[in-house]
CSV table of N, CA and C in Angstrom, one decimal:
chain,number,residue,atom,x,y,z
A,1,MET,N,40.6,59.5,113.5
A,1,MET,CA,41.0,60.0,112.2
A,1,MET,C,41.2,61.5,112.3
A,2,ALA,N,40.1,62.2,113.1
A,2,ALA,CA,40.4,63.5,113.2
A,2,ALA,C,41.6,64.0,113.7
A,3,ASP,N,42.4,63.1,114.7
A,3,ASP,CA,43.7,63.6,115.3
A,3,ASP,C,44.6,63.5,114.1
A,4,LYS,N,44.6,62.4,113.2
A,4,LYS,CA,45.5,62.3,112.2
A,4,LYS,C,45.4,63.5,111.2
A,5,ALA,N,44.2,64.2,110.8
A,5,ALA,CA,44.0,65.2,110.1
A,5,ALA,C,44.7,66.5,110.7
A,6,LYS,N,44.4,66.6,111.9
A,6,LYS,CA,45.1,67.7,112.7
A,6,LYS,C,46.4,67.8,112.7
A,7,LYS,N,47.1,66.5,113.0
A,7,LYS,CA,48.6,66.3,112.7
A,7,LYS,C,49.2,66.7,111.5
A,8,GLU,N,48.3,66.1,110.4
A,8,GLU,CA,48.7,66.5,109.0
A,8,GLU,C,48.8,68.0,108.8
A,9,ASN,N,47.8,68.7,109.2
A,9,ASN,CA,47.6,70.2,109.2
A,9,ASN,C,48.6,70.7,109.8
A,10,SER,N,48.9,70.3,111.1
A,10,SER,CA,50.1,71.1,111.9
A,10,SER,C,51.5,70.6,111.3
A,11,ASN,N,51.6,69.7,110.5
A,11,ASN,CA,53.0,69.3,109.9
A,11,ASN,C,53.0,70.1,108.6
A,12,GLU,N,51.8,70.4,108.0
A,12,GLU,CA,52.0,71.2,106.9
A,12,GLU,C,52.3,72.7,107.1
A,13,GLN,N,51.6,73.2,108.2
A,13,GLN,CA,51.9,74.5,108.7
A,13,GLN,C,53.2,74.8,109.1
A,14,ALA,N,53.7,73.5,109.8
A,14,ALA,CA,55.3,73.8,110.4
A,14,ALA,C,56.1,73.7,109.2
A,15,PHE,N,55.9,73.0,108.1
A,15,PHE,CA,56.9,72.8,107.0
A,15,PHE,C,56.3,73.4,105.7
A,16,PRO,N,56.2,74.7,105.4
A,16,PRO,CA,55.7,74.9,104.1
A,16,PRO,C,56.5,74.5,103.0
A,17,LEU,N,55.7,74.4,101.9
A,17,LEU,CA,56.6,74.1,100.7
A,17,LEU,C,57.6,74.9,100.3
A,18,GLU,N,57.5,76.2,100.4
A,18,GLU,CA,58.6,77.2,100.1
A,18,GLU,C,59.8,76.8,100.8
A,19,GLN,N,59.7,76.3,102.2
A,19,GLN,CA,60.8,76.1,103.0
A,19,GLN,C,61.3,74.8,102.4
A,20,ALA,N,60.5,73.8,102.0
A,20,ALA,CA,61.1,72.4,101.7
A,20,ALA,C,61.9,72.6,100.3
A,21,PHE,N,61.4,73.5,99.4
A,21,PHE,CA,62.1,73.8,98.2
A,21,PHE,C,63.5,74.4,98.3
A,22,GLU,N,63.5,75.4,99.4
A,22,GLU,CA,64.8,75.9,99.7
A,22,GLU,C,65.6,74.9,100.1
A,23,GLN,N,65.2,74.0,100.9
A,23,GLN,CA,66.1,73.1,101.6
A,23,GLN,C,66.5,72.1,100.6
A,24,LEU,N,65.7,71.8,99.7
A,24,LEU,CA,66.1,70.9,98.4
A,24,LEU,C,67.1,71.6,97.7
A,25,GLU,N,67.1,72.9,97.4
A,25,GLU,CA,68.1,73.5,96.6
A,25,GLU,C,69.4,73.4,97.3
A,26,ASP,N,69.3,73.7,98.7
A,26,ASP,CA,70.6,73.5,99.6
A,26,ASP,C,71.1,72.0,99.4
A,27,VAL,N,70.4,71.2,99.4
A,27,VAL,CA,70.7,69.8,99.3
A,27,VAL,C,71.5,69.7,97.8
A,28,ILE,N,70.9,70.0,96.8
A,28,ILE,CA,71.4,70.0,95.6
A,28,ILE,C,72.7,70.8,95.4
A,29,ASP,N,72.7,71.8,96.1
A,29,ASP,CA,74.2,72.7,96.1
A,29,ASP,C,75.2,71.9,96.7
A,30,ARG,N,74.9,71.3,97.8
A,30,ARG,CA,76.0,70.3,98.5
A,30,ARG,C,76.3,69.1,97.7
A,31,LEU,N,75.4,68.5,97.1
A,31,LEU,CA,75.6,67.3,96.2
A,31,LEU,C,76.5,67.7,94.8
A,32,GLN,N,76.5,68.9,94.6
A,32,GLN,CA,77.2,69.3,93.4
A,32,GLN,C,78.5,69.8,93.7
A,33,ASP,N,78.9,69.9,95.0
A,33,ASP,CA,80.2,70.3,95.4
A,33,ASP,C,81.3,69.1,95.2
A,34,ASN,N,82.2,69.3,94.5
A,34,ASN,CA,83.2,68.4,94.0
A,34,ASN,C,83.8,67.8,95.2
A,35,GLY,N,83.9,68.4,96.2
A,35,GLY,CA,84.8,67.8,97.6
A,35,GLY,C,84.0,67.1,98.4
A,36,ILE,N,82.7,66.8,98.1
A,36,ILE,CA,81.8,66.1,99.0
A,36,ILE,C,82.3,64.5,99.2
A,37,SER,N,82.4,64.0,100.4
A,37,SER,CA,82.7,62.7,100.5
A,37,SER,C,81.5,61.8,100.0
A,38,LEU,N,81.8,60.6,99.7
A,38,LEU,CA,80.8,59.6,99.3
A,38,LEU,C,79.8,59.5,100.5
A,39,GLU,N,80.2,59.2,101.7
A,39,GLU,CA,79.4,59.0,102.7
A,39,GLU,C,78.4,60.4,102.9
A,40,ASN,N,78.9,61.5,102.8
A,40,ASN,CA,78.2,62.7,103.0
A,40,ASN,C,77.1,62.7,101.7
A,41,ALA,N,77.6,62.3,100.6
A,41,ALA,CA,76.9,62.5,99.5
A,41,ALA,C,75.5,61.5,99.6
A,42,PHE,N,75.7,60.4,100.2
A,42,PHE,CA,74.6,59.6,100.4
A,42,PHE,C,73.7,60.1,101.5
A,43,SER,N,74.3,60.6,102.5
A,43,SER,CA,73.6,61.4,103.5
A,43,SER,C,72.7,62.5,103.0
A,44,GLU,N,73.2,63.3,102.2
A,44,GLU,CA,72.6,64.5,101.4
A,44,GLU,C,71.5,63.8,100.4
A,45,TYR,N,71.8,62.9,99.9
A,45,TYR,CA,70.8,62.2,98.8
A,45,TYR,C,69.5,61.7,99.6
A,46,GLU,N,69.7,61.2,100.8
A,46,GLU,CA,68.6,60.7,101.7
A,46,GLU,C,67.9,62.0,102.1
A,47,LYS,N,68.3,62.8,102.4
A,47,LYS,CA,67.7,63.9,103.0
A,47,LYS,C,66.9,64.6,101.9
A,48,GLY,N,67.4,64.6,100.6
A,48,GLY,CA,66.7,65.2,99.4
A,48,GLY,C,65.5,64.4,99.1
A,49,MET,N,65.7,63.0,99.3
A,49,MET,CA,64.6,62.1,98.8
A,49,MET,C,63.4,62.3,99.9
A,50,LYS,N,63.8,62.4,101.2
A,50,LYS,CA,62.7,62.6,102.2
A,50,LYS,C,61.9,63.8,101.8
A,51,LEU,N,62.8,65.0,101.5
A,51,LEU,CA,62.2,66.3,101.3
A,51,LEU,C,61.2,66.2,100.0
A,52,LEU,N,61.6,65.6,99.1
A,52,LEU,CA,61.0,65.4,97.9
A,52,LEU,C,59.6,64.8,98.2
A,53,LYS,N,59.7,63.7,98.9
A,53,LYS,CA,58.5,63.0,99.2
A,53,LYS,C,57.6,63.9,99.9
A,54,GLN,N,58.0,64.6,100.9
A,54,GLN,CA,57.1,65.5,101.7
A,54,GLN,C,56.6,66.6,100.7
A,55,CYS,N,57.3,67.0,99.7
A,55,CYS,CA,56.8,68.1,99.0
A,55,CYS,C,55.8,67.4,97.9
A,56,ASN,N,56.1,66.1,97.5
A,56,ASN,CA,54.9,65.4,96.5
A,56,ASN,C,53.7,65.5,97.3
A,57,GLU,N,53.8,64.9,98.7
A,57,GLU,CA,52.7,64.7,99.5
A,57,GLU,C,51.8,66.1,99.7
A,58,ALA,N,52.5,67.0,99.9
A,58,ALA,CA,51.9,68.4,100.0
A,58,ALA,C,51.2,69.0,98.8
A,59,ILE,N,51.8,68.7,97.7
A,59,ILE,CA,51.2,69.1,96.3
A,59,ILE,C,49.9,68.3,96.1
A,60,ASP,N,50.1,67.0,96.4
A,60,ASP,CA,49.1,66.2,96.1
A,60,ASP,C,47.8,66.6,97.0
A,61,ARG,N,48.0,67.0,98.3
A,61,ARG,CA,46.8,67.6,99.2
A,61,ARG,C,46.3,68.7,98.5
A,62,VAL,N,47.2,69.7,98.0
A,62,VAL,CA,46.6,70.9,97.5
A,62,VAL,C,45.8,70.7,96.2
A,63,GLU,N,46.4,69.7,95.4
A,63,GLU,CA,45.6,69.4,94.1
A,63,GLU,C,44.3,68.8,94.4
A,64,LYS,N,44.2,68.1,95.4
A,64,LYS,CA,42.8,67.7,95.7
A,64,LYS,C,41.9,68.7,96.3
A,65,GLN,N,42.4,69.8,96.7
A,65,GLN,CA,41.6,70.8,97.3
A,65,GLN,C,41.2,72.0,96.2
A,66,VAL,N,41.8,71.7,95.0
A,66,VAL,CA,41.7,73.0,94.1
A,66,VAL,C,40.3,72.7,93.4
A,67,LEU,N,39.7,73.8,93.4
A,67,LEU,CA,38.3,73.9,92.9
A,67,LEU,C,38.3,74.8,91.5
A,68,MET,N,37.5,74.7,90.7
A,68,MET,CA,37.4,75.2,89.6
A,68,MET,C,36.0,76.0,89.3
A,69,ILE,N,35.8,77.2,89.0
A,69,ILE,CA,34.5,77.8,88.8
A,69,ILE,C,34.1,77.5,87.2
A,70,SER,N,32.8,77.0,87.2
A,70,SER,CA,32.4,76.8,85.7
A,70,SER,C,32.0,78.0,85.1
A,71,GLU,N,31.6,77.8,83.8
A,71,GLU,CA,31.0,79.2,83.3
A,71,GLU,C,29.6,79.5,83.8
A,72,SER,N,29.0,78.7,84.5
A,72,SER,CA,27.8,78.9,85.2
A,72,SER,C,28.0,79.7,86.6
A,73,GLY,N,29.3,79.7,86.9
A,73,GLY,CA,29.6,80.2,88.4
A,73,GLY,C,29.5,79.1,89.5
A,74,GLU,N,29.4,77.9,89.1
A,74,GLU,CA,29.4,76.8,90.1
A,74,GLU,C,30.7,76.3,90.4
A,75,LEU,N,31.0,76.0,91.6
A,75,LEU,CA,32.3,75.3,91.9
A,75,LEU,C,32.3,73.8,91.6
A,76,CYS,N,33.3,73.4,91.1
A,76,CYS,CA,33.4,71.8,90.8
A,76,CYS,C,34.9,71.5,90.8
A,77,GLU,N,35.1,70.2,91.3
A,77,GLU,CA,36.5,69.8,91.4
A,77,GLU,C,37.4,69.9,90.2
A,78,PHE,N,38.6,70.4,90.2
A,78,PHE,CA,39.4,70.4,89.1
A,78,PHE,C,40.1,69.1,88.7
A,79,GLU,N,39.8,68.7,87.6
A,79,GLU,CA,40.2,67.3,87.1
A,79,GLU,C,41.2,67.4,86.2
């Protein structure tokens, strides 16, 4: 299990959210091109969906790690 966590951390570091969002914007731009072929549109759509899944997973991991400071100064999980 430790190997899996290390792999996930290395994947997250190798693929930051900002980069994923930029790539998603590029995919959207290509999909909005009126001259795109149907075949290329499907390919771009598939790329976009994979990127979106990676973004959602990364955001979920971050949300689980977010802590909130209570009025008494204690750390507790953000709900």
